[in-house]
Amino acid sequence: MTRPGIDYQALFAVTPSPYMVLGPDLVIADVNEAACRVTGRTREDLLGRYLFDAFPENPADPGAEGVRNLHASLHRVLRSKEPDTVAPQKYDIPVAGQPGVFEERWWSAINTPVLGPDGQVAWIIHRGEDVTAFILSHSRPREGGALSDAEAMEVELYARARELQRLNEQLRQAHARERQVALTLQEAMLRSPHLARHRDTAVRYLPATGSLNVCGDWYDVVDLPENRLAVAVGDVVGHGLEAAAVMGMLRSALSSALRAVEGPARALEVLGLYARYVEGALATTAVQAVVDTDARRITYSSAGHPPPVLVHQDGTCNLLDQATDPPLAARLKHVPRPQADLPYSPGDTLVLYTDGLVERRGEDIDAGLQRLTDALALYARDNPERLADALLAHLGVSSGAPDDIALIVLRL
């Protein structure tokens, strides 16, 4: 007897647990009936939307961590290609039809990757169980005093689940002790105090797949006097702790030089002189741009680095490739570096990146740049956070690439 084929789409639609299917760009590709019910939203309202646009942070809750924790979990899935469980947490959701109104909700979530034929993450299945009633009923005093045996067991199971989650996290850290130390070092060296002032700026840092999670790529954002903003990216040859140590020295030196001399070209000249005396700095590439918000002009200079891109609101792009010189310490004698500038319009987007984003083995760099500008044209009007995620997904590097990647997306 031949059985009919299984209609997996129909099964997904009626599965009692709430499920969403996300692309690597974290855009909602599908959602089942249970997820619509529990969130009070329709499929039409959710499909095609960036997850954190559909479910933003509750602005009335300054201590909210739901978006940050879920975003971190999803990116762990993209990097590791392994399922990731999020401990029960508070994540309020917007009330349908009432703009600005949020409802308190608690969720227990699991994010599971679905790999494509190329071994990369093609989809993420997000299961979010609503545990609000349970959390609220056991976190507030109840009339009558003591809990029943069944309620006491529920509380015990919940406490054990939270404890198990904590122990699993400790075990994960114990098995990756060296990686965690390296990551802490990298984060300390990449810390940019001024970045928090610029909400229209998104940064991404992805070490090469299989690495210790540290690399020689860097990004930096620096506020300058007279309403100017400096952004930079750089790439030290190699991977691992040695490259990261060189990166830290060069990044700090460039940031200091930019404050002491006038213009990005002069700053790169100072950095080039310094790089001659730093072991491992030879052939480092970097690009420095300064945005003058009063004059609405971008001044830039590049030391052998792939050109930044100025993306206009209509999707057209300008490559900032008119002031390119050899990498740091490549010349035996000091030669002044070139500098160029161009105007921008409010709403344009400046994108700086390292070569891991665009270069592919056996392919000309021009093909990678064309792929980059084509992708930027598609997402030109997205906010910087969504544009950064969409760009990594479109270029197939959301879960990492053979080379390190640093990325800055700045809405001007």
CSV table of C-alpha atoms in Angstrom, one decimal, residues 15-354:
chain,number,residue,atom,x,y,z
A,15,THR,CA,2.1,22.5,14.8
A,16,PRO,CA,0.9,23.5,18.3
A,17,SER,CA,4.2,25.2,19.3
A,18,PRO,CA,4.9,28.7,18.0
A,19,TYR,CA,7.5,28.6,15.2
A,20,MET,CA,9.1,31.2,13.0
A,21,VAL,CA,11.5,30.6,10.1
A,22,LEU,CA,14.2,33.3,9.7
A,23,GLY,CA,16.7,33.9,6.9
A,24,PRO,CA,20.4,34.5,7.8
A,25,ASP,CA,19.5,38.2,7.5
A,26,LEU,CA,17.0,37.6,10.4
A,27,VAL,CA,14.0,38.4,8.2
A,28,ILE,CA,10.9,36.4,8.9
A,29,ALA,CA,10.3,34.0,6.0
A,30,ASP,CA,7.4,31.9,7.5
A,31,VAL,CA,5.4,31.7,10.7
A,32,ASN,CA,2.9,29.1,11.8
A,33,GLU,CA,-0.6,29.6,13.3
A,34,ALA,CA,0.5,29.1,16.9
A,35,ALA,CA,3.1,31.9,16.6
A,36,CYS,CA,0.4,34.2,15.2
A,37,ARG,CA,-1.9,33.4,18.0
A,38,VAL,CA,0.6,33.9,20.8
A,39,THR,CA,1.9,37.2,19.4
A,40,GLY,CA,-1.5,38.5,18.3
A,41,ARG,CA,-0.2,39.2,14.8
A,42,THR,CA,-1.1,38.0,11.4
A,43,ARG,CA,1.1,36.3,8.8
A,44,GLU,CA,0.7,39.2,6.5
A,45,ASP,CA,2.0,41.5,9.2
A,46,LEU,CA,5.1,39.4,10.0
A,47,LEU,CA,6.3,37.9,6.7
A,48,GLY,CA,9.2,39.7,5.1
A,49,ARG,CA,9.9,41.9,8.2
A,50,TYR,CA,13.2,42.1,10.0
A,51,LEU,CA,12.6,40.3,13.3
A,52,PHE,CA,13.6,43.2,15.5
A,53,ASP,CA,11.5,45.6,13.5
A,54,ALA,CA,8.5,43.4,14.1
A,55,PHE,CA,9.3,42.8,17.7
A,56,PRO,CA,11.3,45.8,19.0
A,57,GLU,CA,12.5,46.5,22.5
A,58,ASN,CA,9.9,48.0,24.9
A,59,PRO,CA,11.0,51.7,25.2
A,60,ALA,CA,9.3,52.0,28.6
A,61,ASP,CA,11.5,49.3,30.1
A,62,PRO,CA,15.1,50.7,30.4
A,63,GLY,CA,16.4,47.4,31.8
A,64,ALA,CA,15.0,45.3,28.9
A,65,GLU,CA,17.5,42.7,27.6
A,66,GLY,CA,15.2,40.6,25.3
A,67,VAL,CA,16.4,42.0,22.0
A,68,ARG,CA,20.1,41.8,23.0
A,69,ASN,CA,19.8,38.3,24.3
A,70,LEU,CA,17.9,37.0,21.3
A,71,HIS,CA,20.1,38.8,18.8
A,72,ALA,CA,23.2,37.2,20.5
A,73,SER,CA,21.6,33.7,20.4
A,74,LEU,CA,20.7,34.0,16.7
A,75,HIS,CA,24.3,35.1,15.8
A,76,ARG,CA,25.7,32.3,17.8
A,77,VAL,CA,23.6,29.9,15.7
A,78,LEU,CA,24.9,31.6,12.5
A,79,ARG,CA,28.5,31.3,13.7
A,80,SER,CA,28.5,27.8,15.2
A,81,LYS,CA,25.8,26.2,13.0
A,82,GLU,CA,24.5,24.6,16.2
A,83,PRO,CA,21.2,25.0,18.1
A,84,ASP,CA,21.1,27.5,20.8
A,85,THR,CA,18.8,27.7,23.8
A,86,VAL,CA,17.8,30.9,25.5
A,87,ALA,CA,16.9,30.7,29.2
A,88,PRO,CA,13.4,32.0,30.1
A,89,GLN,CA,13.5,35.8,29.8
A,90,LYS,CA,11.3,38.8,29.7
A,91,TYR,CA,10.6,40.1,26.2
A,92,ASP,CA,7.6,42.4,26.0
A,93,ILE,CA,5.8,42.5,22.6
A,94,PRO,CA,3.8,45.3,21.0
A,95,VAL,CA,0.0,45.2,21.3
A,96,ALA,CA,-1.6,44.9,17.9
A,97,GLY,CA,-3.5,48.0,16.9
A,98,GLN,CA,-2.2,50.1,19.8
A,99,PRO,CA,1.0,51.9,18.7
A,100,GLY,CA,3.6,52.3,21.5
A,101,VAL,CA,1.7,49.9,23.8
A,102,PHE,CA,3.6,46.8,25.0
A,103,GLU,CA,2.4,43.7,26.9
A,104,GLU,CA,4.6,42.0,29.4
A,105,ARG,CA,5.7,38.6,28.1
A,106,TRP,CA,8.1,35.9,29.2
A,107,TRP,CA,9.5,33.4,26.7
A,108,SER,CA,11.5,30.2,26.5
A,109,ALA,CA,13.2,29.9,23.1
A,110,ILE,CA,15.3,27.6,21.0
A,111,ASN,CA,17.0,28.6,17.8
A,112,THR,CA,17.9,25.8,15.4
A,113,PRO,CA,19.9,26.2,12.2
A,114,VAL,CA,19.0,24.5,8.9
A,115,LEU,CA,22.0,24.1,6.7
A,116,GLY,CA,21.9,24.5,2.9
A,117,PRO,CA,23.8,22.4,0.3
A,118,ASP,CA,26.9,24.6,0.8
A,119,GLY,CA,27.0,23.8,4.5
A,120,GLN,CA,26.1,27.4,5.5
A,121,VAL,CA,23.1,28.4,7.5
A,122,ALA,CA,20.2,28.7,5.1
A,123,TRP,CA,17.4,29.1,7.7
A,124,ILE,CA,16.9,29.4,11.4
A,125,ILE,CA,13.9,27.8,13.1
A,126,HIS,CA,12.9,29.9,16.1
A,127,ARG,CA,10.6,28.3,18.6
A,128,GLY,CA,9.4,30.7,21.3
A,129,GLU,CA,7.2,29.2,24.0
A,130,ASP,CA,5.1,31.7,26.0
A,131,VAL,CA,5.7,31.0,29.7
A,132,THR,CA,4.3,34.3,30.9
A,133,ALA,CA,1.4,32.9,33.0
A,134,PHE,CA,3.8,30.4,34.7
A,135,ILE,CA,6.4,33.0,35.5
A,136,LEU,CA,4.0,35.6,36.8
A,137,SER,CA,2.0,33.2,38.9
A,138,HIS,CA,5.1,31.9,40.7
A,139,SER,CA,6.9,35.2,41.0
A,140,ARG,CA,4.3,37.1,42.9
A,141,PRO,CA,2.8,36.5,46.4
A,142,ARG,CA,-0.4,34.4,46.3
A,143,GLU,CA,-3.3,34.7,48.7
A,144,GLY,CA,-3.5,31.7,51.0
A,145,GLY,CA,0.2,31.3,51.6
A,146,ALA,CA,1.8,27.9,50.9
A,147,LEU,CA,1.8,26.3,47.4
A,148,SER,CA,0.2,23.0,46.7
A,149,ASP,CA,2.4,20.0,46.0
A,150,ALA,CA,1.8,20.3,42.3
A,151,GLU,CA,2.7,24.0,42.3
A,152,ALA,CA,5.7,23.4,44.5
A,153,MET,CA,6.9,20.8,42.0
A,154,GLU,CA,6.4,23.2,39.1
A,155,VAL,CA,8.5,25.9,40.9
A,156,GLU,CA,11.2,23.3,41.6
A,157,LEU,CA,11.3,22.2,37.9
A,158,TYR,CA,11.5,25.8,36.8
A,159,ALA,CA,14.3,26.5,39.2
A,160,ARG,CA,16.1,23.3,38.1
A,161,ALA,CA,15.7,24.4,34.5
A,162,ARG,CA,17.2,27.8,35.2
A,163,GLU,CA,20.1,26.1,37.1
A,164,LEU,CA,20.7,23.6,34.3
A,165,GLN,CA,20.8,26.5,31.9
A,166,ARG,CA,23.4,28.2,34.0
A,167,LEU,CA,25.5,25.1,34.4
A,168,ASN,CA,25.4,24.4,30.7
A,169,GLU,CA,26.6,28.0,30.0
A,170,GLN,CA,29.5,27.5,32.5
A,171,LEU,CA,30.4,24.2,30.9
A,172,ARG,CA,30.4,25.8,27.4
A,173,GLN,CA,32.8,28.5,28.8
A,174,ALA,CA,35.0,26.0,30.5
A,175,HIS,CA,35.5,24.0,27.3
A,176,ALA,CA,36.3,27.3,25.5
A,177,ARG,CA,38.4,29.0,28.1
A,178,GLU,CA,41.2,30.1,25.8
A,179,ARG,CA,38.7,31.3,23.3
A,180,GLN,CA,36.8,33.3,25.9
A,181,VAL,CA,40.0,35.0,27.1
A,182,ALA,CA,40.9,35.8,23.5
A,183,LEU,CA,37.5,37.2,22.9
A,184,THR,CA,37.7,39.4,26.0
A,185,LEU,CA,41.0,40.7,24.8
A,186,GLN,CA,39.6,41.4,21.4
A,187,GLU,CA,36.5,43.2,22.7
A,188,ALA,CA,38.7,45.4,25.0
A,189,MET,CA,40.9,46.4,22.0
A,190,LEU,CA,37.9,47.1,19.8
A,191,ARG,CA,36.0,49.1,22.5
A,192,SER,CA,34.9,52.4,21.0
A,193,PRO,CA,33.5,54.7,23.7
A,194,HIS,CA,32.1,57.2,21.1
A,195,LEU,CA,30.2,54.5,19.2
A,196,ALA,CA,27.3,54.5,21.8
A,197,ARG,CA,26.5,58.2,20.8
A,198,HIS,CA,25.7,57.2,17.2
A,199,ARG,CA,22.6,55.2,17.2
A,200,ASP,CA,22.6,55.2,13.3
A,201,THR,CA,25.8,53.3,13.2
A,202,ALA,CA,26.1,49.5,13.1
A,203,VAL,CA,29.3,47.5,13.5
A,204,ARG,CA,30.0,43.8,12.9
A,205,TYR,CA,33.1,41.7,13.6
A,206,LEU,CA,33.4,38.2,12.4
A,207,PRO,CA,36.7,36.2,12.8
A,208,ALA,CA,37.6,33.7,10.2
A,209,THR,CA,35.8,30.4,10.5
A,210,GLY,CA,37.8,27.9,12.6
A,211,SER,CA,39.8,30.7,14.3
A,212,LEU,CA,40.2,31.4,18.0
A,213,ASN,CA,37.6,34.2,17.6
A,214,VAL,CA,40.3,36.9,17.4
A,215,CYS,CA,41.8,38.5,14.4
A,216,GLY,CA,43.8,41.4,13.0
A,217,ASP,CA,40.8,43.3,11.6
A,218,TRP,CA,39.6,46.4,13.4
A,219,TYR,CA,37.0,49.2,13.3
A,220,ASP,CA,36.9,52.5,15.1
A,221,VAL,CA,34.5,55.4,15.6
A,222,VAL,CA,35.9,58.7,17.0
A,223,ASP,CA,34.2,62.1,17.6
A,224,LEU,CA,36.3,65.1,16.6
A,225,PRO,CA,35.9,68.8,17.3
A,226,GLU,CA,33.8,71.0,15.0
A,227,ASN,CA,31.0,68.5,14.4
A,228,ARG,CA,33.2,65.9,12.7
A,229,LEU,CA,33.2,62.1,13.0
A,230,ALA,CA,36.0,59.8,12.1
A,231,VAL,CA,35.5,56.2,11.1
A,232,ALA,CA,38.2,53.7,10.2
A,233,VAL,CA,38.8,50.0,9.4
A,234,GLY,CA,42.0,48.1,9.1
A,235,ASP,CA,43.4,44.7,8.5
A,236,VAL,CA,46.6,43.2,9.9
A,237,VAL,CA,48.0,40.2,8.0
A,238,GLY,CA,47.4,36.9,9.7
A,239,HIS,CA,45.0,35.6,12.4
A,240,GLY,CA,45.0,34.8,16.1
A,241,LEU,CA,46.4,36.5,19.1
A,242,GLU,CA,49.6,37.8,17.5
A,243,ALA,CA,47.6,39.6,14.8
A,244,ALA,CA,45.2,40.9,17.4
A,245,ALA,CA,48.0,42.3,19.5
A,246,VAL,CA,49.4,44.2,16.4
A,247,MET,CA,45.9,45.3,15.6
A,248,GLY,CA,45.5,46.8,19.1
A,249,MET,CA,48.7,48.9,18.8
A,250,LEU,CA,47.9,50.2,15.3
A,251,ARG,CA,44.3,51.0,16.1
A,252,SER,CA,45.3,53.0,19.2
A,253,ALA,CA,48.1,54.8,17.2
A,254,LEU,CA,45.8,55.8,14.4
A,255,SER,CA,43.2,57.1,16.8
A,256,SER,CA,45.8,59.2,18.6
A,257,ALA,CA,47.4,60.4,15.3
A,258,LEU,CA,44.0,61.5,14.1
A,259,ARG,CA,43.6,63.8,17.1
A,260,ALA,CA,47.1,65.3,16.7
A,261,VAL,CA,47.3,66.0,13.0
A,262,GLU,CA,44.9,67.4,10.4
A,263,GLY,CA,43.2,65.1,8.0
A,264,PRO,CA,43.1,61.3,7.4
A,265,ALA,CA,46.1,61.3,5.0
A,266,ARG,CA,48.4,62.8,7.6
A,267,ALA,CA,47.1,60.4,10.2
A,268,LEU,CA,47.9,57.4,8.0
A,269,GLU,CA,51.4,58.9,7.3
A,270,VAL,CA,52.0,58.9,11.1
A,271,LEU,CA,50.7,55.4,11.4
A,272,GLY,CA,52.9,54.2,8.5
A,273,LEU,CA,56.0,55.6,10.2
A,274,TYR,CA,55.0,53.9,13.5
A,275,ALA,CA,54.2,50.6,11.7
A,276,ARG,CA,57.9,50.3,10.6
A,277,TYR,CA,58.9,49.6,14.2
A,278,VAL,CA,56.1,47.2,15.0
A,279,GLU,CA,56.8,43.5,14.3
A,280,GLY,CA,54.0,42.0,12.3
A,281,ALA,CA,52.6,45.4,11.0
A,282,LEU,CA,54.2,45.2,7.5
A,283,ALA,CA,51.6,45.2,4.7
A,284,THR,CA,48.7,46.2,7.1
A,285,THR,CA,45.9,47.9,5.2
A,286,ALA,CA,43.7,50.6,6.6
A,287,VAL,CA,41.2,53.3,5.4
A,288,GLN,CA,40.4,56.4,7.4
A,289,ALA,CA,37.4,58.7,6.7
A,290,VAL,CA,36.3,61.9,8.4
A,291,VAL,CA,32.7,63.1,8.1
A,292,ASP,CA,32.1,66.8,8.4
A,293,THR,CA,28.4,67.1,9.3
A,294,ASP,CA,28.3,70.9,8.8
A,295,ALA,CA,29.8,70.9,5.4
A,296,ARG,CA,28.3,67.5,4.5
A,297,ARG,CA,31.5,66.2,3.1
A,298,ILE,CA,33.6,63.0,3.6
A,299,THR,CA,37.4,63.3,3.5
A,300,TYR,CA,39.3,60.0,3.2
A,301,SER,CA,42.6,58.3,2.6
A,302,SER,CA,43.4,54.6,2.0
A,303,ALA,CA,46.5,52.6,2.7
A,304,GLY,CA,46.0,49.7,0.3
A,305,HIS,CA,42.5,49.0,1.6
A,306,PRO,CA,39.3,48.0,-0.4
A,307,PRO,CA,37.3,51.2,-1.1
A,308,PRO,CA,34.5,52.3,1.2
A,309,VAL,CA,31.1,52.8,-0.4
A,310,LEU,CA,28.8,55.8,-0.2
A,311,VAL,CA,25.3,54.5,-0.8
A,312,HIS,CA,22.6,57.0,-1.8
A,313,GLN,CA,19.0,56.7,-0.9
A,314,ASP,CA,18.1,55.7,-4.5
A,315,GLY,CA,20.5,52.8,-4.3
A,316,THR,CA,23.3,54.3,-6.4
A,317,CYS,CA,26.8,53.9,-5.0
A,318,ASN,CA,30.1,55.8,-5.1
A,319,LEU,CA,33.3,53.9,-4.4
A,320,LEU,CA,35.7,56.0,-2.4
A,321,ASP,CA,38.7,54.9,-4.5
A,322,GLN,CA,40.4,58.3,-5.4
A,323,ALA,CA,43.0,58.3,-2.6
A,324,THR,CA,44.5,54.9,-2.5
A,325,ASP,CA,48.2,54.3,-1.7
A,326,PRO,CA,50.3,51.2,-0.7
A,327,PRO,CA,49.8,49.4,2.6
A,328,LEU,CA,51.6,50.6,5.8
A,329,ALA,CA,55.4,50.3,5.9
A,330,ALA,CA,55.5,49.1,2.3
A,331,ARG,CA,57.7,52.0,1.2
A,332,LEU,CA,61.3,52.4,2.3
A,333,LYS,CA,61.1,56.2,2.2
A,334,HIS,CA,58.3,58.4,3.5
A,335,VAL,CA,56.0,59.8,0.8
A,336,PRO,CA,53.0,61.9,1.6
A,337,ARG,CA,49.7,60.0,1.2
A,338,PRO,CA,46.9,61.1,-1.1
A,339,GLN,CA,43.6,62.5,0.2
A,340,ALA,CA,40.2,63.0,-1.5
A,341,ASP,CA,36.7,64.2,-0.5
A,342,LEU,CA,33.2,64.1,-1.8
A,343,PRO,CA,29.8,65.5,-0.7
A,344,TYR,CA,26.9,63.5,0.7
A,345,SER,CA,23.2,64.1,1.3
A,346,PRO,CA,21.3,63.5,4.6
A,347,GLY,CA,20.1,59.9,4.5
A,348,ASP,CA,23.0,58.5,2.6
A,349,THR,CA,25.0,55.6,4.1
A,350,LEU,CA,28.7,55.2,4.4
A,351,VAL,CA,30.0,51.6,4.5
A,352,LEU,CA,33.5,50.6,5.5
A,353,TYR,CA,34.6,47.0,5.6
A,354,THR,CA,37.6,44.6,5.4
